[in-house]
mmCIF file of C-alpha atoms in Angstrom:
data_model
loop_
_atom_site.group_PDB
_atom_site.id
_atom_site.type_symbol
_atom_site.label_atom_id
_atom_site.label_comp_id
_atom_site.label_asym_id
_atom_site.label_seq_id
_atom_site.Cartn_x
_atom_site.Cartn_y
_atom_site.Cartn_z
ATOM 1 C CA ASN A 355 -119.700 5.791 -4.500
ATOM 2 C CA ALA A 356 -118.213 9.286 -4.648
ATOM 3 C CA GLY A 357 -115.165 9.853 -6.773
ATOM 4 C CA VAL A 358 -112.151 11.952 -5.900
ATOM 5 C CA MET A 359 -113.387 15.164 -4.314
ATOM 6 C CA GLN A 360 -111.454 18.388 -4.512
ATOM 7 C CA ASN A 361 -112.326 21.727 -2.987
ATOM 8 C CA PRO A 362 -112.556 24.500 -3.568
ATOM 9 C CA ARG A 363 -113.167 24.332 -7.326
ATOM 10 C CA HIS A 364 -111.974 27.892 -7.749
ATOM 11 C CA LEU A 365 -109.700 29.850 -5.460
ATOM 12 C CA VAL A 366 -108.643 33.467 -5.818
ATOM 13 C CA ARG A 367 -105.736 34.771 -3.793
ATOM 14 C CA ARG A 368 -103.708 37.954 -3.753
ATOM 15 C CA ARG A 369 -99.950 37.799 -3.981
ATOM 16 C CA GLY A 370 -98.442 36.898 -0.630
ATOM 17 C CA GLN A 371 -101.485 35.060 0.695
ATOM 18 C CA GLU A 372 -101.716 31.357 1.407
ATOM 19 C CA ALA A 373 -103.647 28.837 -0.647
ATOM 20 C CA ARG A 374 -104.950 25.558 0.763
ATOM 21 C CA LEU A 375 -106.253 22.934 -1.613
ATOM 22 C CA ARG A 376 -108.047 19.851 -0.357
ATOM 23 C CA CYS A 377 -108.433 16.393 -1.808
ATOM 24 C CA SER A 378 -110.478 13.481 -0.516
ATOM 25 C CA PRO A 379 -109.565 10.247 -2.311
ATOM 26 C CA MET A 380 -112.033 7.654 -3.524
ATOM 27 C CA LYS A 381 -113.285 5.239 -0.907
ATOM 28 C CA GLY A 382 -110.758 2.473 -0.427
ATOM 29 C CA HIS A 383 -107.879 4.457 -1.929
ATOM 30 C CA SER A 384 -104.896 5.305 0.240
ATOM 31 C CA HIS A 385 -102.571 6.727 -2.420
ATOM 32 C CA VAL A 386 -102.854 10.377 -3.436
ATOM 33 C CA TYR A 387 -101.033 12.276 -6.159
ATOM 34 C CA TRP A 388 -101.013 16.012 -6.871
ATOM 35 C CA TYR A 389 -100.442 17.460 -10.343
ATOM 36 C CA ARG A 390 -100.230 20.995 -11.692
ATOM 37 C CA GLN A 391 -101.534 21.942 -15.100
ATOM 38 C CA LEU A 392 -100.854 25.263 -16.777
ATOM 39 C CA PRO A 393 -103.221 26.419 -19.555
ATOM 40 C CA GLU A 394 -102.819 24.321 -22.692
ATOM 41 C CA GLU A 395 -100.062 22.272 -21.102
ATOM 42 C CA GLY A 396 -99.715 18.771 -19.728
ATOM 43 C CA LEU A 397 -99.923 17.421 -16.213
ATOM 44 C CA LYS A 398 -96.812 17.925 -14.107
ATOM 45 C CA PHE A 399 -96.312 15.582 -11.186
ATOM 46 C CA MET A 400 -95.821 17.334 -7.865
ATOM 47 C CA VAL A 401 -96.076 14.878 -4.984
ATOM 48 C CA TYR A 402 -97.179 11.349 -4.108
ATOM 49 C CA LEU A 403 -98.483 10.562 -0.634
ATOM 50 C CA GLN A 404 -99.847 7.654 1.314
ATOM 51 C CA LYS A 405 -101.594 8.021 4.621
ATOM 52 C CA GLU A 406 -99.310 10.056 6.894
ATOM 53 C CA ASN A 407 -96.319 9.619 4.560
ATOM 54 C CA ILE A 408 -94.794 11.555 1.695
ATOM 55 C CA ILE A 409 -93.503 8.944 -0.737
ATOM 56 C CA ASP A 410 -92.144 11.169 -3.487
ATOM 57 C CA GLU A 411 -92.056 14.951 -3.542
ATOM 58 C CA SER A 412 -89.536 15.344 -6.328
ATOM 59 C CA GLY A 413 -91.944 17.460 -8.364
ATOM 60 C CA MET A 414 -92.630 19.976 -5.626
ATOM 61 C CA PRO A 415 -90.906 23.363 -5.633
ATOM 62 C CA LYS A 416 -88.457 23.454 -2.727
ATOM 63 C CA GLU A 417 -89.948 26.547 -1.175
ATOM 64 C CA ARG A 418 -93.477 27.682 -0.317
ATOM 65 C CA PHE A 419 -95.123 24.359 -1.293
ATOM 66 C CA SER A 420 -95.989 21.577 1.104
ATOM 67 C CA ALA A 421 -98.364 18.625 1.174
ATOM 68 C CA GLU A 422 -99.774 16.304 3.756
ATOM 69 C CA PHE A 423 -102.169 13.376 3.979
ATOM 70 C CA PRO A 424 -103.111 12.921 7.626
ATOM 71 C CA LYS A 425 -104.520 9.789 9.160
ATOM 72 C CA GLU A 426 -107.923 11.427 9.292
ATOM 73 C CA GLY A 427 -109.216 13.907 6.768
ATOM 74 C CA PRO A 428 -108.295 14.996 3.268
ATOM 75 C CA SER A 429 -104.916 15.522 1.704
ATOM 76 C CA ILE A 430 -103.866 19.171 1.732
ATOM 77 C CA LEU A 431 -101.664 20.980 -0.757
ATOM 78 C CA ARG A 432 -100.482 24.223 0.787
ATOM 79 C CA ILE A 433 -98.905 27.105 -1.074
ATOM 80 C CA GLN A 434 -97.515 29.895 1.039
ATOM 81 C CA GLN A 435 -96.909 33.448 -0.143
ATOM 82 C CA VAL A 436 -98.471 32.808 -3.528
ATOM 83 C CA VAL A 437 -97.112 34.518 -6.635
ATOM 84 C CA ARG A 438 -98.751 35.044 -10.027
ATOM 85 C CA GLY A 439 -96.810 32.118 -11.457
ATOM 86 C CA ASP A 440 -98.673 29.782 -9.108
ATOM 87 C CA SER A 441 -101.878 30.374 -11.066
ATOM 88 C CA ALA A 442 -102.830 27.020 -12.536
ATOM 89 C CA ALA A 443 -105.211 24.104 -12.231
ATOM 90 C CA TYR A 444 -104.193 21.695 -9.489
ATOM 91 C CA PHE A 445 -105.466 18.161 -9.875
ATOM 92 C CA CYS A 446 -105.480 15.445 -7.308
ATOM 93 C CA ALA A 447 -105.668 11.759 -8.209
ATOM 94 C CA SER A 448 -106.040 8.675 -6.052
ATOM 95 C CA SER A 449 -105.393 4.991 -6.522
ATOM 96 C CA ARG A 450 -105.796 1.778 -4.599
ATOM 97 C CA ASP A 451 -102.078 1.118 -4.747
ATOM 98 C CA ARG A 452 -99.030 2.425 -6.537
ATOM 99 C CA LYS A 453 -99.414 0.298 -9.640
ATOM 100 C CA ASN A 454 -103.109 0.802 -10.086
ATOM 101 C CA ILE A 455 -105.340 3.160 -12.011
ATOM 102 C CA GLN A 456 -105.319 6.793 -10.934
ATOM 103 C CA TYR A 457 -108.678 8.557 -10.815
ATOM 104 C CA PHE A 458 -108.709 12.336 -10.981
ATOM 105 C CA GLY A 459 -110.665 14.923 -9.098
ATOM 106 C CA ALA A 460 -112.274 17.891 -10.830
ATOM 107 C CA GLY A 461 -109.359 20.127 -9.931
ATOM 108 C CA THR A 462 -108.887 23.431 -8.149
ATOM 109 C CA ARG A 463 -108.287 26.442 -10.340
ATOM 110 C CA LEU A 464 -106.070 28.864 -8.493
ATOM 111 C CA SER A 465 -105.912 32.464 -9.635
ATOM 112 C CA VAL A 466 -103.373 34.775 -8.055
ATOM 113 C CA LEU A 467 -104.112 38.465 -8.492
ATOM 114 C CA GLY B 73 -84.714 13.549 -22.359
ATOM 115 C CA GLU B 74 -88.368 13.340 -21.429
ATOM 116 C CA ASN B 75 -89.612 10.170 -19.788
ATOM 117 C CA VAL B 76 -92.701 10.133 -22.005
ATOM 118 C CA GLU B 77 -92.921 11.752 -25.421
ATOM 119 C CA GLN B 78 -96.240 12.161 -27.189
ATOM 120 C CA HIS B 79 -96.989 12.972 -30.829
ATOM 121 C CA PRO B 80 -98.609 14.752 -32.493
ATOM 122 C CA SER B 81 -99.402 17.752 -30.328
ATOM 123 C CA THR B 82 -102.431 18.607 -32.466
ATOM 124 C CA LEU B 83 -104.500 16.441 -34.767
ATOM 125 C CA SER B 84 -107.485 17.279 -36.939
ATOM 126 C CA VAL B 85 -109.521 14.582 -38.645
ATOM 127 C CA GLN B 86 -112.771 14.448 -40.536
ATOM 128 C CA GLU B 87 -115.678 12.823 -38.778
ATOM 129 C CA GLY B 88 -115.636 9.106 -39.480
ATOM 130 C CA ASP B 89 -111.882 8.927 -40.070
ATOM 131 C CA SER B 90 -109.406 7.304 -37.696
ATOM 132 C CA ALA B 91 -107.036 9.058 -35.314
ATOM 133 C CA VAL B 92 -103.759 7.689 -34.008
ATOM 134 C CA ILE B 93 -101.692 9.151 -31.173
ATOM 135 C CA LYS B 94 -98.275 7.757 -30.289
ATOM 136 C CA CYS B 95 -96.198 7.792 -27.140
ATOM 137 C CA THR B 96 -92.705 6.592 -26.374
ATOM 138 C CA TYR B 97 -91.295 5.934 -22.931
ATOM 139 C CA SER B 98 -87.812 5.495 -21.579
ATOM 140 C CA ASP B 99 -88.089 3.160 -18.584
ATOM 141 C CA SER B 100 -88.037 -0.455 -19.731
ATOM 142 C CA ALA B 101 -89.459 -1.477 -16.348
ATOM 143 C CA SER B 102 -92.703 0.400 -17.040
ATOM 144 C CA ASN B 103 -95.550 -2.073 -17.099
ATOM 145 C CA TYR B 104 -98.818 -0.126 -17.159
ATOM 146 C CA PHE B 105 -99.892 2.438 -19.741
ATOM 147 C CA PRO B 106 -103.104 4.407 -19.327
ATOM 148 C CA TRP B 107 -104.677 6.904 -21.687
ATOM 149 C CA TYR B 108 -106.709 9.831 -20.425
ATOM 150 C CA LYS B 109 -109.159 12.127 -22.193
ATOM 151 C CA GLN B 110 -109.556 15.680 -20.949
ATOM 152 C CA GLU B 111 -112.341 17.878 -22.232
ATOM 153 C CA LEU B 112 -111.997 21.621 -21.886
ATOM 154 C CA GLY B 113 -112.212 22.697 -18.262
ATOM 155 C CA LYS B 114 -112.761 19.168 -16.995
ATOM 156 C CA ARG B 115 -110.787 16.486 -15.255
ATOM 157 C CA PRO B 116 -108.681 13.887 -17.070
ATOM 158 C CA GLN B 117 -110.689 10.679 -17.390
ATOM 159 C CA LEU B 118 -109.256 7.246 -17.999
ATOM 160 C CA ILE B 119 -110.497 5.862 -21.298
ATOM 161 C CA ILE B 120 -108.358 2.768 -21.768
ATOM 162 C CA ASP B 121 -105.220 1.197 -20.369
ATOM 163 C CA ILE B 122 -102.903 -1.664 -21.185
ATOM 164 C CA ARG B 123 -100.506 -3.745 -19.155
ATOM 165 C CA SER B 124 -97.216 -4.990 -20.451
ATOM 166 C CA ASN B 125 -98.273 -8.627 -20.708
ATOM 167 C CA VAL B 126 -100.548 -7.887 -23.688
ATOM 168 C CA GLY B 127 -99.880 -6.247 -27.035
ATOM 169 C CA GLU B 128 -103.312 -4.836 -27.831
ATOM 170 C CA LYS B 129 -106.554 -4.003 -26.114
ATOM 171 C CA LYS B 130 -109.830 -2.837 -27.621
ATOM 172 C CA ASP B 131 -112.915 -1.179 -26.249
ATOM 173 C CA GLN B 132 -115.492 -0.411 -28.939
ATOM 174 C CA ARG B 133 -113.987 2.361 -31.107
ATOM 175 C CA ILE B 134 -110.866 2.738 -28.997
ATOM 176 C CA ALA B 135 -107.799 0.522 -29.039
ATOM 177 C CA VAL B 136 -104.328 0.702 -27.567
ATOM 178 C CA THR B 137 -101.279 -1.142 -28.879
ATOM 179 C CA LEU B 138 -98.013 -1.697 -27.060
ATOM 180 C CA ASN B 139 -94.583 -2.489 -28.452
ATOM 181 C CA LYS B 140 -92.350 -3.227 -25.473
ATOM 182 C CA THR B 141 -89.259 -3.787 -27.566
ATOM 183 C CA ALA B 142 -89.492 -0.381 -29.147
ATOM 184 C CA LYS B 143 -90.927 1.148 -25.965
ATOM 185 C CA HIS B 144 -93.884 2.798 -27.576
ATOM 186 C CA PHE B 145 -97.641 2.566 -27.324
ATOM 187 C CA SER B 146 -100.417 4.076 -29.393
ATOM 188 C CA LEU B 147 -104.047 5.087 -29.056
ATOM 189 C CA HIS B 148 -106.301 4.356 -31.998
ATOM 190 C CA ILE B 149 -109.755 5.886 -32.343
ATOM 191 C CA THR B 150 -111.852 4.636 -35.242
ATOM 192 C CA GLU B 151 -115.003 6.166 -36.746
ATOM 193 C CA THR B 152 -114.294 9.425 -34.957
ATOM 194 C CA GLN B 153 -117.193 11.585 -33.785
ATOM 195 C CA PRO B 154 -117.307 15.277 -32.818
ATOM 196 C CA GLU B 155 -117.568 14.301 -29.144
ATOM 197 C CA ASP B 156 -114.136 12.689 -29.428
ATOM 198 C CA SER B 157 -112.686 16.208 -29.656
ATOM 199 C CA ALA B 158 -110.550 16.693 -26.540
ATOM 200 C CA VAL B 159 -106.974 16.573 -25.307
ATOM 201 C CA TYR B 160 -105.590 13.065 -24.890
ATOM 202 C CA PHE B 161 -102.734 12.217 -22.534
ATOM 203 C CA CYS B 162 -100.679 9.073 -22.330
ATOM 204 C CA ALA B 163 -98.817 8.106 -19.171
ATOM 205 C CA ALA B 164 -96.172 5.640 -18.081
ATOM 206 C CA PRO B 165 -94.833 4.845 -14.617
ATOM 207 C CA THR B 166 -91.250 5.387 -13.591
ATOM 208 C CA GLY B 167 -90.450 4.609 -10.006
ATOM 209 C CA ASN B 168 -93.072 6.247 -7.825
ATOM 210 C CA GLN B 169 -94.408 8.551 -10.481
ATOM 211 C CA PHE B 170 -96.564 8.497 -13.542
ATOM 212 C CA TYR B 171 -95.081 10.672 -16.241
ATOM 213 C CA PHE B 172 -97.655 12.164 -18.555
ATOM 214 C CA GLY B 173 -97.156 13.038 -22.170
ATOM 215 C CA THR B 174 -97.609 16.649 -23.190
ATOM 216 C CA GLY B 175 -101.015 15.915 -24.683
ATOM 217 C CA THR B 176 -102.599 15.739 -28.123
ATOM 218 C CA SER B 177 -105.389 18.132 -28.944
ATOM 219 C CA LEU B 178 -107.759 16.196 -31.206
ATOM 220 C CA THR B 179 -110.342 18.038 -33.284
ATOM 221 C CA VAL B 180 -112.959 16.047 -35.162
ATOM 222 C CA ILE B 181 -114.437 18.114 -37.951
ATOM 223 C CA PRO B 182 -118.115 17.379 -38.649
#
C-alpha cells in the first residue's frame, strides 16, 4: 500500500537546464496536486490535475512551467530554463476525489546552481 | 486578502502545556478543514480534519474546533511533548484548490 511517490528526492540543475519532477499518486487516487514550498514558508498551490486533464493551473507561472498527468504513468512537473529562483521543495499530493483528503509525497528538493 | 490566515506564526510552550493555533478562511462554501504537521525536511502529514457538519473533533491529545459563523477553526494540542515540535498548517478549500495557511512553528520546551 505505497503512498504518494515522488522522484527524484533531490535534483540539482544549472541555470538554463530543464527539471522534470515525477509524482505517482496513491493507488486508487486520480487527483494530483503540485505545491511549491520555499524555505520556512508555506505551501503554494501550483496546479491540480486529473487523469489527462488540467483542472486548475492558476498557481503556475505562465512561462517555463508545465504539468501533465497522462493516462499511463506518473504526473510530471516540468520546469524549462531553470533560474535560481526556482530552487524550492516541490510537493505532490493526491486524493481520491476533489473533496477528499490530500496525501503528500516526500517532495523533490530542486537546487539551481 | 488571503483566503486562509493562520496565527500565530511561531509558538513556544513548556512541555505539558497546551498549544492553540487559529485559522480564518474567507469562502463560506468551504466545508472541509484539514490540519497538517510538517517536521523539518519531511512531508506534510495529515493529523486531523473536520467537516462543516460538526463543531469539534478529538483524537487523543489533538482536537479541532470549527466556528462556521465566524469562519474560523482552531487546532488544540494538550499535554504537549517535545515530539510535537514541528510546523503546523491549516487548509481550506476554495473552488478547485486547497489554500494553506502560512504555518505555525511550534516549539515544545522540555
